[in-house]
Amino acid sequence: MKQLITVFLMAMVWTGTLAQPVEVGLYQEQLVRAAVVYCSSGHYQLLLDGEVVLRMENGDILYLTLEDELIKVLDAENDFGYAGHVELRSLSTESVFRLRPIQPELESRVYDDNLLVLPGDRYITLVNQVDLDKYLAGVVEAEAGPNAEKEFYKAQSVLCRTYALKQMERHINEGFSLCDGTHCQAYKGKSTGNPEILEAIVETSAMVVADYNFKLITAAYHSNSGGQTQRASDVWLSDENYLQSVVDPYSLHQPHAKWKDTISFKEWKAYLLKNGMKSVTRIPDEIIYVEQMRRKKYFILDSDSIRMTKIRADWGFKSSFFDMFPDGDSVLVWGKGYGHGLGMSQEGAMKMARDDFSYQDILQFYFHEIRLMDYRDLPHSSLPQSVLDL
Ligand SMILES: [Zn+2]
């Protein structure tokens, strides 16, 4: 009975507008020209150019196709003609739709809340207007998988929220706030893999990481540090006080702690020569090696140098934390960690959570001199305007 009353009250207070909506551009890199939308649960209203034309419920299907810079809208029985603005507006907090691009054909994904569809000259812009917490649950699952501990999920939630709020105006000229690719943060729709993810979001509600000047940090994280994180200026041009290099024993012995590769010695020498290391033509092969007991910013030979991050990018290595030894015609590459190495190591943080550290301990370990606080307590000058409007 009590549950029924709660459901009834939720229905009463639901006004059709989301408490804290964010607008996420979907399938942005694939240039979608046609898609099918299925109403999976709850109820929706279909609005074409602002007018309600249909009420949709579980099982209803809609076909959307780009034609002459407008969207042609059909369902199983009706041809609704063309529209310049299509909206699927949720009529309850539990509404869920499935979206399947058919041109090009891509895997379908399930989303909470609303869908906006805007035509362009070459492709349609698909925007999921979704409650911030539900969006963050989807991001945490896409970025960290469904099989970790709650305290890890809390640490990851705080970082994903910080990142999202700081980047909220990144795609503002394209008609949405954030994209669903790694350019912003990966988002593959509704979190379904582990209920603890949404709990972690709710239990850290509104919490973000700020630096000592009350500014949102660049909430960097990566898969595995290899035993030592990177300092900001070793990857970027500028330094950030909160991103210092940390010796990280928790990342050792984790799935992505080590990697191996082999490259051709001839190609390696040609690469060094091309990048200004003229001495490779006269010094013995056996002293052309890279050794990093601790992370180094540069590979230095004679008086020439190349940034480790450049070598990583040019050769497609998993990290810039590696040793290289000549071995006949080849060079053996023994690497540590996976990713750029900045900020929180996800596998290290998972290990810390298994060792009973709290999410606050985890974040304080990977970031230097930070404040964990409610973003609404930050000075307005520290937040993008669209966050103040949430
Ligand atoms: Zn983006």
CSV table of N, CA and C in Angstrom, one decimal, residues 20-104:
chain,number,residue,atom,x,y,z
A,20,GLN,N,16.7,18.2,-13.7
A,20,GLN,CA,18.0,18.7,-14.1
A,20,GLN,C,18.4,18.1,-15.5
A,21,PRO,N,17.8,18.6,-16.5
A,21,PRO,CA,18.1,17.9,-17.8
A,21,PRO,C,19.4,18.3,-18.4
A,22,VAL,N,20.0,17.3,-19.1
A,22,VAL,CA,21.2,17.7,-19.9
A,22,VAL,C,20.8,17.2,-21.3
A,23,GLU,N,21.4,17.8,-22.3
A,23,GLU,CA,21.1,17.4,-23.7
A,23,GLU,C,22.4,16.8,-24.3
A,24,VAL,N,22.2,15.5,-24.7
A,24,VAL,CA,23.4,14.7,-25.1
A,24,VAL,C,23.2,14.4,-26.6
A,25,GLY,N,24.1,14.7,-27.4
A,25,GLY,CA,24.1,14.4,-28.9
A,25,GLY,C,24.4,12.9,-29.0
A,26,LEU,N,23.6,12.1,-29.7
A,26,LEU,CA,23.8,10.7,-29.9
A,26,LEU,C,24.3,10.3,-31.3
A,27,TYR,N,25.1,9.3,-31.3
A,27,TYR,CA,25.7,8.8,-32.6
A,27,TYR,C,26.2,9.9,-33.4
A,28,GLN,N,26.9,10.8,-32.8
A,28,GLN,CA,27.3,12.0,-33.5
A,28,GLN,C,28.4,11.8,-34.6
A,29,GLU,N,29.2,10.7,-34.4
A,29,GLU,CA,30.2,10.5,-35.4
A,29,GLU,C,29.7,9.7,-36.6
A,30,GLN,N,28.5,9.1,-36.5
A,30,GLN,CA,28.1,8.2,-37.6
A,30,GLN,C,27.2,8.9,-38.6
A,31,LEU,N,26.8,10.2,-38.5
A,31,LEU,CA,26.0,10.9,-39.5
A,31,LEU,C,24.8,10.1,-39.8
A,32,VAL,N,23.9,10.0,-38.9
A,32,VAL,CA,22.6,9.2,-39.1
A,32,VAL,C,21.7,10.0,-40.0
A,33,ARG,N,21.1,9.3,-41.0
A,33,ARG,CA,20.1,9.9,-41.9
A,33,ARG,C,18.7,9.3,-41.7
A,34,ALA,N,18.6,8.2,-41.0
A,34,ALA,CA,17.3,7.6,-40.8
A,34,ALA,C,17.4,6.7,-39.5
A,35,ALA,N,16.3,6.7,-38.7
A,35,ALA,CA,16.3,5.9,-37.5
A,35,ALA,C,14.9,5.5,-37.1
A,36,VAL,N,14.8,4.4,-36.3
A,36,VAL,CA,13.5,3.9,-35.8
A,36,VAL,C,13.5,4.1,-34.3
A,37,VAL,N,12.4,4.5,-33.8
A,37,VAL,CA,12.3,4.7,-32.3
A,37,VAL,C,11.2,3.8,-31.8
A,38,TYR,N,11.5,3.1,-30.8
A,38,TYR,CA,10.5,2.2,-30.2
A,38,TYR,C,10.2,2.7,-28.8
A,39,CYS,N,8.9,2.8,-28.4
A,39,CYS,CA,8.6,3.2,-27.0
A,39,CYS,C,8.7,1.9,-26.2
A,40,SER,N,9.6,1.8,-25.3
A,40,SER,CA,9.9,0.6,-24.5
A,40,SER,C,9.1,0.5,-23.2
A,41,SER,N,8.9,1.6,-22.5
A,41,SER,CA,8.1,1.6,-21.4
A,41,SER,C,7.6,3.0,-21.0
A,42,GLY,N,6.5,3.1,-20.3
A,42,GLY,CA,6.0,4.4,-20.0
A,42,GLY,C,5.2,5.0,-21.1
A,43,HIS,N,5.0,6.3,-21.2
A,43,HIS,CA,4.2,6.9,-22.2
A,43,HIS,C,4.9,8.1,-22.7
A,44,TYR,N,4.7,8.4,-24.0
A,44,TYR,CA,5.3,9.6,-24.7
A,44,TYR,C,4.2,10.3,-25.4
A,45,GLN,N,4.5,11.6,-25.6
A,45,GLN,CA,3.8,12.4,-26.6
A,45,GLN,C,4.7,12.7,-27.7
A,46,LEU,N,4.2,12.6,-29.0
A,46,LEU,CA,5.0,13.0,-30.1
A,46,LEU,C,4.6,14.4,-30.5
A,47,LEU,N,5.6,15.3,-30.6
A,47,LEU,CA,5.3,16.7,-31.0
A,47,LEU,C,6.1,17.0,-32.3
A,48,LEU,N,5.3,17.5,-33.2
A,48,LEU,CA,6.0,17.9,-34.5
A,48,LEU,C,5.8,19.4,-34.6
A,49,ASP,N,7.0,20.1,-34.7
A,49,ASP,CA,7.0,21.5,-34.7
A,49,ASP,C,6.2,22.1,-33.5
A,50,GLY,N,6.3,21.5,-32.4
A,50,GLY,CA,5.7,22.0,-31.2
A,50,GLY,C,4.2,21.6,-30.9
A,51,GLU,N,3.6,20.8,-31.9
A,51,GLU,CA,2.2,20.4,-31.7
A,51,GLU,C,2.1,18.9,-31.4
A,52,VAL,N,1.3,18.6,-30.4
A,52,VAL,CA,1.1,17.2,-30.1
A,52,VAL,C,0.3,16.5,-31.2
A,53,VAL,N,0.8,15.4,-31.8
A,53,VAL,CA,0.1,14.7,-32.8
A,53,VAL,C,-0.2,13.3,-32.4
A,54,LEU,N,0.4,12.8,-31.4
A,54,LEU,CA,0.2,11.3,-31.1
A,54,LEU,C,0.6,11.1,-29.6
A,55,ARG,N,-0.1,10.1,-29.0
A,55,ARG,CA,0.3,9.6,-27.7
A,55,ARG,C,0.9,8.2,-28.0
A,56,MET,N,2.1,7.9,-27.5
A,56,MET,CA,2.7,6.6,-27.8
A,56,MET,C,2.9,5.8,-26.5
A,57,GLU,N,2.7,4.5,-26.6
A,57,GLU,CA,2.9,3.7,-25.4
A,57,GLU,C,3.7,2.5,-25.8
A,58,ASN,N,4.0,1.6,-24.8
A,58,ASN,CA,4.8,0.5,-25.0
A,58,ASN,C,4.5,-0.3,-26.3
A,59,GLY,N,5.6,-0.5,-27.1
A,59,GLY,CA,5.4,-1.2,-28.3
A,59,GLY,C,5.2,-0.4,-29.6
A,60,ASP,N,4.9,0.9,-29.4
A,60,ASP,CA,4.7,1.8,-30.5
A,60,ASP,C,6.0,2.1,-31.2
A,61,ILE,N,5.9,2.2,-32.5
A,61,ILE,CA,7.2,2.5,-33.3
A,61,ILE,C,7.0,3.7,-34.2
A,62,LEU,N,8.1,4.4,-34.3
A,62,LEU,CA,8.1,5.6,-35.2
A,62,LEU,C,9.3,5.6,-36.1
A,63,TYR,N,9.1,6.0,-37.4
A,63,TYR,CA,10.2,6.0,-38.4
A,63,TYR,C,10.5,7.4,-38.8
A,64,LEU,N,11.8,7.7,-38.7
A,64,LEU,CA,12.2,9.1,-39.0
A,64,LEU,C,13.3,9.1,-40.1
A,65,THR,N,13.1,9.9,-41.1
A,65,THR,CA,14.0,9.9,-42.3
A,65,THR,C,14.3,11.3,-42.7
A,66,LEU,N,15.6,11.6,-43.0
A,66,LEU,CA,15.9,12.9,-43.5
A,66,LEU,C,15.6,13.1,-44.9
A,67,GLU,N,14.8,14.1,-45.3
A,67,GLU,CA,14.5,14.3,-46.7
A,67,GLU,C,14.4,15.8,-46.9
A,68,ASP,N,15.2,16.3,-47.8
A,68,ASP,CA,15.2,17.8,-48.1
A,68,ASP,C,15.3,18.7,-46.9
A,69,GLU,N,16.2,18.3,-46.0
A,69,GLU,CA,16.5,19.1,-44.8
A,69,GLU,C,15.3,19.2,-43.9
A,70,LEU,N,14.3,18.2,-44.0
A,70,LEU,CA,13.2,18.1,-43.0
A,70,LEU,C,13.2,16.6,-42.6
A,71,ILE,N,12.4,16.4,-41.6
A,71,ILE,CA,12.3,15.0,-41.1
A,71,ILE,C,10.9,14.4,-41.5
A,72,LYS,N,11.0,13.3,-42.3
A,72,LYS,CA,9.7,12.6,-42.6
A,72,LYS,C,9.3,11.7,-41.5
A,73,VAL,N,8.1,11.8,-41.0
A,73,VAL,CA,7.7,11.0,-39.8
A,73,VAL,C,6.6,10.1,-40.1
A,74,LEU,N,6.8,8.8,-39.8
A,74,LEU,CA,5.7,7.8,-40.1
A,74,LEU,C,5.6,6.9,-38.8
A,75,ASP,N,4.4,6.4,-38.6
A,75,ASP,CA,4.3,5.2,-37.6
A,75,ASP,C,3.7,4.1,-38.4
A,76,ALA,N,3.3,3.0,-37.7
A,76,ALA,CA,2.8,1.8,-38.4
A,76,ALA,C,1.6,2.2,-39.3
A,77,GLU,N,0.8,3.2,-38.9
A,77,GLU,CA,-0.5,3.4,-39.6
A,77,GLU,C,-0.6,4.8,-40.3
A,78,ASN,N,0.2,5.8,-39.8
A,78,ASN,CA,0.0,7.1,-40.2
A,78,ASN,C,1.2,7.7,-40.9
A,79,ASP,N,1.0,8.6,-41.8
A,79,ASP,CA,2.1,9.4,-42.4
A,79,ASP,C,1.9,10.8,-41.9
A,80,PHE,N,2.8,11.3,-41.1
A,80,PHE,CA,2.6,12.6,-40.4
A,80,PHE,C,3.3,13.7,-41.2
A,81,GLY,N,3.8,13.4,-42.4
A,81,GLY,CA,4.4,14.4,-43.2
A,81,GLY,C,5.8,14.8,-42.7
A,82,TYR,N,6.1,16.1,-42.9
A,82,TYR,CA,7.5,16.5,-42.7
A,82,TYR,C,7.5,17.5,-41.5
A,83,ALA,N,8.6,17.5,-40.7
A,83,ALA,CA,8.7,18.5,-39.6
A,83,ALA,C,10.1,19.0,-39.5
A,84,GLY,N,10.3,20.2,-39.0
A,84,GLY,CA,11.6,20.8,-38.8
A,84,GLY,C,12.1,20.6,-37.3
A,85,HIS,N,11.2,20.0,-36.5
A,85,HIS,CA,11.5,19.8,-35.1
A,85,HIS,C,10.7,18.6,-34.6
A,86,VAL,N,11.3,17.5,-34.2
A,86,VAL,CA,10.5,16.4,-33.7
A,86,VAL,C,10.9,16.2,-32.2
A,87,GLU,N,9.9,16.0,-31.4
A,87,GLU,CA,10.1,15.7,-30.0
A,87,GLU,C,9.3,14.6,-29.5
A,88,LEU,N,10.0,13.7,-28.8
A,88,LEU,CA,9.3,12.6,-28.1
A,88,LEU,C,9.4,13.0,-26.6
A,89,ARG,N,8.3,13.4,-26.1
A,89,ARG,CA,8.3,14.0,-24.7
A,89,ARG,C,7.7,12.9,-23.7
A,90,SER,N,8.5,12.6,-22.7
A,90,SER,CA,8.1,11.6,-21.7
A,90,SER,C,6.9,12.1,-20.9
A,91,LEU,N,6.0,11.2,-20.6
A,91,LEU,CA,4.8,11.6,-19.8
A,91,LEU,C,4.9,11.0,-18.4
A,92,SER,N,6.1,10.3,-18.0
A,92,SER,CA,6.3,9.8,-16.7
A,92,SER,C,7.7,9.7,-16.4
A,93,THR,N,8.1,9.6,-15.1
A,93,THR,CA,9.6,9.5,-14.8
A,93,THR,C,10.2,8.2,-15.3
A,94,GLU,N,9.4,7.2,-15.6
A,94,GLU,CA,9.9,5.9,-16.0
A,94,GLU,C,9.9,5.6,-17.5
A,95,SER,N,9.7,6.6,-18.3
A,95,SER,CA,9.6,6.4,-19.7
A,95,SER,C,11.0,6.1,-20.3
A,96,VAL,N,11.0,5.1,-21.2
A,96,VAL,CA,12.2,4.6,-21.8
A,96,VAL,C,11.9,4.3,-23.3
A,97,PHE,N,12.9,4.8,-24.1
A,97,PHE,CA,12.7,4.4,-25.6
A,97,PHE,C,14.0,3.8,-26.1
A,98,ARG,N,13.8,3.0,-27.2
A,98,ARG,CA,14.9,2.4,-27.8
A,98,ARG,C,15.1,3.1,-29.2
A,99,LEU,N,16.4,3.4,-29.5
A,99,LEU,CA,16.7,4.1,-30.7
A,99,LEU,C,17.6,3.2,-31.6
A,100,ARG,N,17.2,3.0,-32.9
A,100,ARG,CA,18.0,2.2,-33.8
A,100,ARG,C,18.2,2.9,-35.1
A,101,PRO,N,19.5,3.4,-35.3
A,101,PRO,CA,19.8,4.1,-36.6
A,101,PRO,C,19.7,3.0,-37.7
A,102,ILE,N,19.0,3.3,-38.8
A,102,ILE,CA,19.0,2.3,-39.9
A,102,ILE,C,19.7,2.8,-41.1
A,103,GLN,N,20.2,4.1,-41.1
A,103,GLN,CA,20.9,4.6,-42.2
A,103,GLN,C,22.0,5.5,-41.7
A,104,PRO,N,23.2,5.1,-41.4
A,104,PRO,CA,23.7,3.7,-41.5
A,104,PRO,C,23.1,2.8,-40.5
